[in-house]
Backbone as numpy.savetxt, mean C-alpha at the origin, in Angstrom:
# Nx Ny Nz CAx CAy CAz Cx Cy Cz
21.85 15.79 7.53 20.42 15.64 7.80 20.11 14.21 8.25
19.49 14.19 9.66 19.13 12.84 10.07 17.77 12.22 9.25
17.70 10.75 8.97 17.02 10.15 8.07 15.93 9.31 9.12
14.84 10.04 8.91 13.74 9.51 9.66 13.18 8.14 10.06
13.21 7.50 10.94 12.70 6.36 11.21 11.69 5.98 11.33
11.51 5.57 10.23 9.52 5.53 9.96 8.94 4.16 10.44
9.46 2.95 10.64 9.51 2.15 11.99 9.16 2.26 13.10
10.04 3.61 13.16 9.87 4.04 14.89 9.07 4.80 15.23
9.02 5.95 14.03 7.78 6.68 14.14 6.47 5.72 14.56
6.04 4.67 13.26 4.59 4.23 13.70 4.65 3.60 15.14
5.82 2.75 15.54 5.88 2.29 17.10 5.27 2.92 17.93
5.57 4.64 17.94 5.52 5.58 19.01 4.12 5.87 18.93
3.31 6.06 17.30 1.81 6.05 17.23 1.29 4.95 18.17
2.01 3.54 17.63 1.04 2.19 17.90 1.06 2.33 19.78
2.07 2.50 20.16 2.11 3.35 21.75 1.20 3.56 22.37
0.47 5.05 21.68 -0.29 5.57 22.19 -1.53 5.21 22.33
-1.76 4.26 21.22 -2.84 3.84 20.76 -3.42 2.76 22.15
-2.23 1.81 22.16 -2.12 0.99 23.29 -2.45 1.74 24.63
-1.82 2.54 24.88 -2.30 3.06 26.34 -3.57 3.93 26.53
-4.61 4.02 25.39 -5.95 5.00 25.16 -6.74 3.75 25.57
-6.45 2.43 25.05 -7.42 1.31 24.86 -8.38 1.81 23.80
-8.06 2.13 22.95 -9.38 2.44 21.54 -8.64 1.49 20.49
-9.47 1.69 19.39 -8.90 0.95 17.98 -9.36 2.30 17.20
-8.43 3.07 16.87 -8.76 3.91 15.68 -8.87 3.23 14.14
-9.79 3.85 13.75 -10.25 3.44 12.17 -9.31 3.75 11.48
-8.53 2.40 10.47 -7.93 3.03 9.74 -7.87 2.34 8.14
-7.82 3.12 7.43 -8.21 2.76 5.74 -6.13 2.61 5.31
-6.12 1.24 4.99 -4.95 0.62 4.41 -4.91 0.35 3.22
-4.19 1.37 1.96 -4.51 0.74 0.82 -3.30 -0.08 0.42
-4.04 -1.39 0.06 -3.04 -2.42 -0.49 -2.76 -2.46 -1.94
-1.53 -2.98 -2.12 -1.16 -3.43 -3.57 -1.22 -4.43 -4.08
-0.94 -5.62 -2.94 -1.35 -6.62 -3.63 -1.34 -7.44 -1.79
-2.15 -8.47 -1.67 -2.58 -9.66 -1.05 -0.72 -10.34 -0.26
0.27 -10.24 -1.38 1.37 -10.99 -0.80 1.98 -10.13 0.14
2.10 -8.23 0.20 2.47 -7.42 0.18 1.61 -7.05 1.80
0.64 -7.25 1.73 -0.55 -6.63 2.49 -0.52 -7.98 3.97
-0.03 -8.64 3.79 -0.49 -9.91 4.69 0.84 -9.85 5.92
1.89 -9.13 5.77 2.66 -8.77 6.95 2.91 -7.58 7.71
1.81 -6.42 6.43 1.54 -5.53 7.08 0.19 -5.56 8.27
-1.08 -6.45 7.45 -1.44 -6.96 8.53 -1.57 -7.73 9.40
-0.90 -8.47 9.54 -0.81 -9.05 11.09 0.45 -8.35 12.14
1.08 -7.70 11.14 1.69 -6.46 12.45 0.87 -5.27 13.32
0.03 -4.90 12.75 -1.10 -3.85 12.95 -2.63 -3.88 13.60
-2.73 -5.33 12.89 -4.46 -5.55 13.36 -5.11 -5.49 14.79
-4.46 -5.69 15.41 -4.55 -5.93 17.00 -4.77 -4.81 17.50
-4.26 -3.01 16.45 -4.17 -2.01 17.04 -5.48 -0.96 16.69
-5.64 -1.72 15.19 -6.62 -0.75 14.20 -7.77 -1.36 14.01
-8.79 -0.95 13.81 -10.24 -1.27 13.08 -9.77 -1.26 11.59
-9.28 -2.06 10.63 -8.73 -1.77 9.79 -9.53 -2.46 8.46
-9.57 -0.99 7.68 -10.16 -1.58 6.47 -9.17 -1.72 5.11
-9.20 -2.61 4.61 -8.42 -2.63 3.35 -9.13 -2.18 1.65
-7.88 -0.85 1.63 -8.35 -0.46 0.22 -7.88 -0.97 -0.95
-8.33 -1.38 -1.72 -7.83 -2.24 -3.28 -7.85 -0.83 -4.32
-7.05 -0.09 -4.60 -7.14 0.56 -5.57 -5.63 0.51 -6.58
-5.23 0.45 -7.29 -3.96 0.21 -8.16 -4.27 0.39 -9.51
-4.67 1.29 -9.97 -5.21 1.49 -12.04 -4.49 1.62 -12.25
-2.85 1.22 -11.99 -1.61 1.21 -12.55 -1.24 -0.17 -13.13
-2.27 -1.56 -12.74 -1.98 -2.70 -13.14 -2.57 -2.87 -14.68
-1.51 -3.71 -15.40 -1.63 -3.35 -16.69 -2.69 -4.23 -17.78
-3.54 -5.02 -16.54 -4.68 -5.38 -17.81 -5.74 -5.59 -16.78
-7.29 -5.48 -16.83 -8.17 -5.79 -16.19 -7.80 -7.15 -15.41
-8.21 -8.62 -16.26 -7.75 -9.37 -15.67 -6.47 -10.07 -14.73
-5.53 -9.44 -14.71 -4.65 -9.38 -13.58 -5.20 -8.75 -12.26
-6.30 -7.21 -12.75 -6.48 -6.60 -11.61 -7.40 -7.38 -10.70
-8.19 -7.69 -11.35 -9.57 -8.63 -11.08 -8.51 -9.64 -10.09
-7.73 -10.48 -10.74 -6.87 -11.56 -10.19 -6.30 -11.41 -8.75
-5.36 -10.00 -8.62 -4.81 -9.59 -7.32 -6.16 -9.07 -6.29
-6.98 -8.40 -7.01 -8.04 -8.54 -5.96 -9.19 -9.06 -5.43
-9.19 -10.27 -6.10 -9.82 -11.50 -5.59 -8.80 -12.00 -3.94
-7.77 -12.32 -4.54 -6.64 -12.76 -4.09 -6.44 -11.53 -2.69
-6.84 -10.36 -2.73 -6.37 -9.33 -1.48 -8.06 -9.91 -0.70
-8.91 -9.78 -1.04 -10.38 -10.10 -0.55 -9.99 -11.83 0.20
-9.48 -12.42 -0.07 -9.70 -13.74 0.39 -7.99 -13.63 1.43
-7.44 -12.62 1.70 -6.72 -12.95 2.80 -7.35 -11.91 3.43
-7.85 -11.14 2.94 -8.63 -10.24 4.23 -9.96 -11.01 5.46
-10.47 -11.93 4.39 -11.76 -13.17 4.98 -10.85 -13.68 5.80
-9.72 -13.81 5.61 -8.68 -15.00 6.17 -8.12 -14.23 7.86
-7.79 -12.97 7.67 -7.42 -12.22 8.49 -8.74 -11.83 9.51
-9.84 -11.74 9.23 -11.03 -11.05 9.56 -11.35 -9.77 9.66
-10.23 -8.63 8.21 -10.29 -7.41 8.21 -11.59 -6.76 6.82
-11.96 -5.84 7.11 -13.01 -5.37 5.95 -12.43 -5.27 4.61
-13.16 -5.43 3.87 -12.30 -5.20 2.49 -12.94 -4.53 1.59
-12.80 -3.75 0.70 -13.29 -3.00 -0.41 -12.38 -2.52 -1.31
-12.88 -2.48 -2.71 -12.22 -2.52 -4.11 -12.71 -1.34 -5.04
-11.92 -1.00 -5.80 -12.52 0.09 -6.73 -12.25 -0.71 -7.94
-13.31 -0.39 -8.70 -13.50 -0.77 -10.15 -12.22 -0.46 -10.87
-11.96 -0.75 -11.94 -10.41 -0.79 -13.13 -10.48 0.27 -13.81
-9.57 1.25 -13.49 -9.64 2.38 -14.34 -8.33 3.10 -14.80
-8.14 2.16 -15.43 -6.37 2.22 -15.55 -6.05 4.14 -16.58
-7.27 4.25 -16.91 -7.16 6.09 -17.81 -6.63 6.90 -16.36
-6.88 6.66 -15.37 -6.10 7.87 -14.50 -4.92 7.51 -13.79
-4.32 6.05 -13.92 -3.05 6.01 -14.03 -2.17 6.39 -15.46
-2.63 6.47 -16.43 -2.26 7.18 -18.09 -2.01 8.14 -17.98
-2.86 9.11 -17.15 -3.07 10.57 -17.02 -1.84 10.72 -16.67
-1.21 10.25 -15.56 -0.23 10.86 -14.56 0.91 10.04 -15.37
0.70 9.12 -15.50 2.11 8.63 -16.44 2.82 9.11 -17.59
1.58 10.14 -18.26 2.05 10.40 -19.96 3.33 11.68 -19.54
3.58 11.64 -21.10 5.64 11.46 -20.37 6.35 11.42 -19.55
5.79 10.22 -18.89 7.23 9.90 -18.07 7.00 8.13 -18.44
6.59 7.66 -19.62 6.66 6.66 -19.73 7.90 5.46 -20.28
9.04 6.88 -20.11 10.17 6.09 -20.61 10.83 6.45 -19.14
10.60 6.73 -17.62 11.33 7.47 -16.88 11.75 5.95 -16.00
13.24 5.98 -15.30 13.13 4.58 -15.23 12.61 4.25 -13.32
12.02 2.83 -13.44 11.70 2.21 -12.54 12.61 2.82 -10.74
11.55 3.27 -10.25 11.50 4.29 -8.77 12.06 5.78 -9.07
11.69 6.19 -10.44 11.89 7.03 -10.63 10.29 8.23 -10.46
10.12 9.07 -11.11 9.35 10.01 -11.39 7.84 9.41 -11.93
8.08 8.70 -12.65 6.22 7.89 -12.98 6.15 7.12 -11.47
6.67 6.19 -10.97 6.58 5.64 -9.69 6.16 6.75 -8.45
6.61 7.78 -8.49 6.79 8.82 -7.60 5.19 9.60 -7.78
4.69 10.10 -8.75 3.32 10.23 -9.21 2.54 8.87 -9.08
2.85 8.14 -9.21 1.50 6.73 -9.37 1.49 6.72 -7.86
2.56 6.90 -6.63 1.82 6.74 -5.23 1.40 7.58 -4.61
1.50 9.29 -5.07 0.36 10.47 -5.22 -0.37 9.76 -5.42
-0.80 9.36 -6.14 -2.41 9.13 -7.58 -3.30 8.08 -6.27
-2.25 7.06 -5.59 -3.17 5.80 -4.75 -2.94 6.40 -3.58
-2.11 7.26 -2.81 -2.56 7.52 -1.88 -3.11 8.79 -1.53
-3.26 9.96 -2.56 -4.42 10.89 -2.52 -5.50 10.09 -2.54
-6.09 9.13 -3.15 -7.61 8.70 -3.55 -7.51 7.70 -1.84
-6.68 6.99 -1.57 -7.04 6.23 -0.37 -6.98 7.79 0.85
-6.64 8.63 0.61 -7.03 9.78 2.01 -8.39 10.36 1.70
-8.87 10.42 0.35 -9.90 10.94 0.13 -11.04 10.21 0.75
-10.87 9.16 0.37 -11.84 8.07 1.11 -11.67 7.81 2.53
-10.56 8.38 2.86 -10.76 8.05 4.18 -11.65 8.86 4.70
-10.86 10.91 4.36 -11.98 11.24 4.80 -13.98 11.43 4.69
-13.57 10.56 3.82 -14.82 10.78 2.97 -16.17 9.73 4.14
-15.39 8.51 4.77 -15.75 7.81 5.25 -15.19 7.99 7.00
-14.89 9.02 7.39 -14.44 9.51 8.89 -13.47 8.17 9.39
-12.27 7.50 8.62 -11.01 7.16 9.13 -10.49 8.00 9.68
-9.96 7.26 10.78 -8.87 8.18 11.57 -7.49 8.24 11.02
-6.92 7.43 10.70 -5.77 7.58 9.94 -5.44 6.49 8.27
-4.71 6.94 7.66 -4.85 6.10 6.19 -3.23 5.67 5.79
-2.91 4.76 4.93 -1.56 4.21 5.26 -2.02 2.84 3.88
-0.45 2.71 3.86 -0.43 1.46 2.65 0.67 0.40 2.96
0.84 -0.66 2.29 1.18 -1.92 2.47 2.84 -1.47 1.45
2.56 -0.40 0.31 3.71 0.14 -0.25 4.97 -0.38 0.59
5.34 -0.20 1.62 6.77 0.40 2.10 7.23 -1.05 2.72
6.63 -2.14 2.27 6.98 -3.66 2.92 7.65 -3.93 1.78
7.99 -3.41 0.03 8.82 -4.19 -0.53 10.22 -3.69 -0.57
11.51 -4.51 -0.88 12.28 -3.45 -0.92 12.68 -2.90 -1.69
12.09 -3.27 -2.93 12.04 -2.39 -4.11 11.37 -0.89 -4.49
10.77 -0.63 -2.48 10.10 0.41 -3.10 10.79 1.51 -2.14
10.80 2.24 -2.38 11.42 3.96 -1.53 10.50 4.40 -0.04
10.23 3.43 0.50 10.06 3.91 1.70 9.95 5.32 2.45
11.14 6.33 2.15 11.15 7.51 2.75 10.25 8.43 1.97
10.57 8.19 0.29 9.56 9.04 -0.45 7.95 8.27 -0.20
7.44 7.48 -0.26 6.33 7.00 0.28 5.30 8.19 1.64
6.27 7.84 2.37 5.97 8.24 3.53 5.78 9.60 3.85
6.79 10.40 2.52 6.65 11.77 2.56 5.91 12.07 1.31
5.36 10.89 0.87 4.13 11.81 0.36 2.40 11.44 0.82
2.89 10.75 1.69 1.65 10.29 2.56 1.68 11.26 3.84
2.83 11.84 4.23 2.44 13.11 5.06 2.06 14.37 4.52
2.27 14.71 3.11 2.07 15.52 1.99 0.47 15.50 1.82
-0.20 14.34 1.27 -1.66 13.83 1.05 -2.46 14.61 2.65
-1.67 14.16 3.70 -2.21 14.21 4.84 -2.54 15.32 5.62
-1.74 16.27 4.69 -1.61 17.94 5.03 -2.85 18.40 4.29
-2.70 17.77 3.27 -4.02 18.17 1.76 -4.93 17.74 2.54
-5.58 17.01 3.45 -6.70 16.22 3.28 -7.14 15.96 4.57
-6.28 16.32 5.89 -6.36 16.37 6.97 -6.65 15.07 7.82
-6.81 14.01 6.98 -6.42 12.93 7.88 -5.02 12.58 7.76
-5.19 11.56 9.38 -3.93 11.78 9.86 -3.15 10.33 8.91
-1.61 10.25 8.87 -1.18 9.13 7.89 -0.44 8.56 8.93
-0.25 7.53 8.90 0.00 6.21 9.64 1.69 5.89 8.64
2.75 6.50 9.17 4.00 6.47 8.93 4.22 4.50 9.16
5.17 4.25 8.07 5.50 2.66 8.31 6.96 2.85 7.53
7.69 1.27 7.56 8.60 0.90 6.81 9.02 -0.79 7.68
7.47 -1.44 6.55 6.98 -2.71 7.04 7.91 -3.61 6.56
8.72 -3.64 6.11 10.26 -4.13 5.47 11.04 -4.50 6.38
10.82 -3.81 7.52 11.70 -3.65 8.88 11.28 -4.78 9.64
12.16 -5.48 10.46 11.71 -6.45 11.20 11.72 -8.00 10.93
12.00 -8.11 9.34 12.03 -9.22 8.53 10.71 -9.25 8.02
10.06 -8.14 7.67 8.51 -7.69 7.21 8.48 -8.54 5.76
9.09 -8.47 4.97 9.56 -8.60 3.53 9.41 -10.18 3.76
10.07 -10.83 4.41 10.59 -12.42 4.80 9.25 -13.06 5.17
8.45 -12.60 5.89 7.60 -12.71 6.41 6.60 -12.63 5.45
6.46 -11.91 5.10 4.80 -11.49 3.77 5.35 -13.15 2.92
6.33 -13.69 3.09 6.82 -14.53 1.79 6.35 -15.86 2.40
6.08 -16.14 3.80 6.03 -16.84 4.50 4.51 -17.06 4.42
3.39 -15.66 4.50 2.49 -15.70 4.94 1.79 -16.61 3.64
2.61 -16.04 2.50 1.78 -15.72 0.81 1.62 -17.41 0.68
2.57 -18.15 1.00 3.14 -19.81 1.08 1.80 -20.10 1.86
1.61 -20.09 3.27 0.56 -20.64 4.08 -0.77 -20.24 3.71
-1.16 -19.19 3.56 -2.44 -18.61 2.79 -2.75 -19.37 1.39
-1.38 -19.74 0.53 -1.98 -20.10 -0.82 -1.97 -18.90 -2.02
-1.19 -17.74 -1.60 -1.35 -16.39 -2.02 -0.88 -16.58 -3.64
-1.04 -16.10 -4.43 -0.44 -15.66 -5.97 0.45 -14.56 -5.66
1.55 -14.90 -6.43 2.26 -13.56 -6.14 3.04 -13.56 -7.66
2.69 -12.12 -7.82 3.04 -11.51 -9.13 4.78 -11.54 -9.43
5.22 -11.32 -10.29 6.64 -10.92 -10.51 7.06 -9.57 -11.04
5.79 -8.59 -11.23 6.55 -7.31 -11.41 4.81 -6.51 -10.90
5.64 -5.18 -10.53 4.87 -4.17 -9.58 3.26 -4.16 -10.26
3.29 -4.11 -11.30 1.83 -3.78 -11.99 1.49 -3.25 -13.32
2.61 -2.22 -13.43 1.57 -1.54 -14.73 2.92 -1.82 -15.90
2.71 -2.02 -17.17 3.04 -2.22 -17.90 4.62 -1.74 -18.32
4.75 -0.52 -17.82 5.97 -0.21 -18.15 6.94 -1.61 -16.94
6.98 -1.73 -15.99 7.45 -2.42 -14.95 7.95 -4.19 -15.66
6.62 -4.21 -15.99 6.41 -5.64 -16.38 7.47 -5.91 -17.95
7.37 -5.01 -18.96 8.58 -4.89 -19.43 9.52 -5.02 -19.50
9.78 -4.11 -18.04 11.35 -3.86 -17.74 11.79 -5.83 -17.08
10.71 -5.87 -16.57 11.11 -7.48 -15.92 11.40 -8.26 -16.86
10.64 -8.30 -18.23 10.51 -9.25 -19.00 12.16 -8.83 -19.94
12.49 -7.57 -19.41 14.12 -7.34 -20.28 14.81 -8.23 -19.37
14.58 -8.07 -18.22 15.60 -8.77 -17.31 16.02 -10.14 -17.42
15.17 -10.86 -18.19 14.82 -11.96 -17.44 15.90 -13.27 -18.62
């Protein structure tokens, strides 16, 4: 079974896009500000692009508050829209309870990017985006192919269209590290929600 090139896929979108001369609307939900800053400046030029802050997987209010201060002030920086959802870490609980011992890119990881990118398609269509997409697939800690197939999954549910990536590619990763330095960015040391942060703090 050939293994999809989700790189190439969005290329062939960003393509088309280029030869229409439009900017389709598109709702980007970010994870965090360090993560989000090489996905956009690869993209912006193509999209009307708004950035979604949603993550109730981060494991205390004030961190969340923290990363999205921090995503809002490179979006001012970028000149992209920005909007945030309030802290509601009970419906990342929901989807986590037993699998809170399951390990890291496993099965709780696999549900928590259901959980953010059903709610970022909902809003998209809720708000007539043309396509919806996340900053997810720039680390390389994260699964890229499952990402993507469940953002074409969401996209089937919900009928907007998903904006395939694997922003990692290209020296995407190298780059966000570059941007986070010149911006002034905070950058966290583990994904967000408590089980993660744990596992870091075993590591360490």
């Amino acid at each position: 079974m050939n293994k999809v090139n989700y790189e190439t896929e969005m290329e062939k979108i960003v393509s088309e896009i280029k030869k229409s001369g439009e900017k389709p609307r598109l709702l980007m939900h970010a994870c965090c500000a360090p993560c989000s800053s090489a996905c956009l400046e690869r993209i912006k030029d193509f999209f009307d692009i708004t950035v979604y802050y949603y993550n109730p997987n981060i494991d205390c209010e004030k961190e969340y508050v923290k990363r999205s201060a921090e995503q809002e002030k490179l979006c001012k920086a970028f000149g992209v829209k920005f909007v945030a959802e309030s802290y509601a870490p009970e419906e990342f609980y929901a989807i986590a309870k037993g699998f809170e011992d399951a390990p890291e890119g496993g099965a709780r990881c696999e549900k928590c990017f259901y959980l953010r990118l059903k709610k970022t398609a909902e809003k998209a269509r809720k708000e007539n985006f043309d396509y919806f997409t996340t900053s997810l697939t720039l680390s390389p800690l994260k699964n890229a192919a499952l990402i993507n197939e469940i953002g074409a999954k969401v996209a089937s549910e919900t009928g907007v269209k998903w904006l395939p990536s694997d922003f990692k590619k290209k020296g995407g990763y190298l780059r966000s590290v570059e941007l986070s330095k010149e911006y002034g960015l905070y950058r966290q040391n583990y994904c967000g929600c408590v089980f993660s942060k744990n596992k870091n703090s075993a590591d360490i």
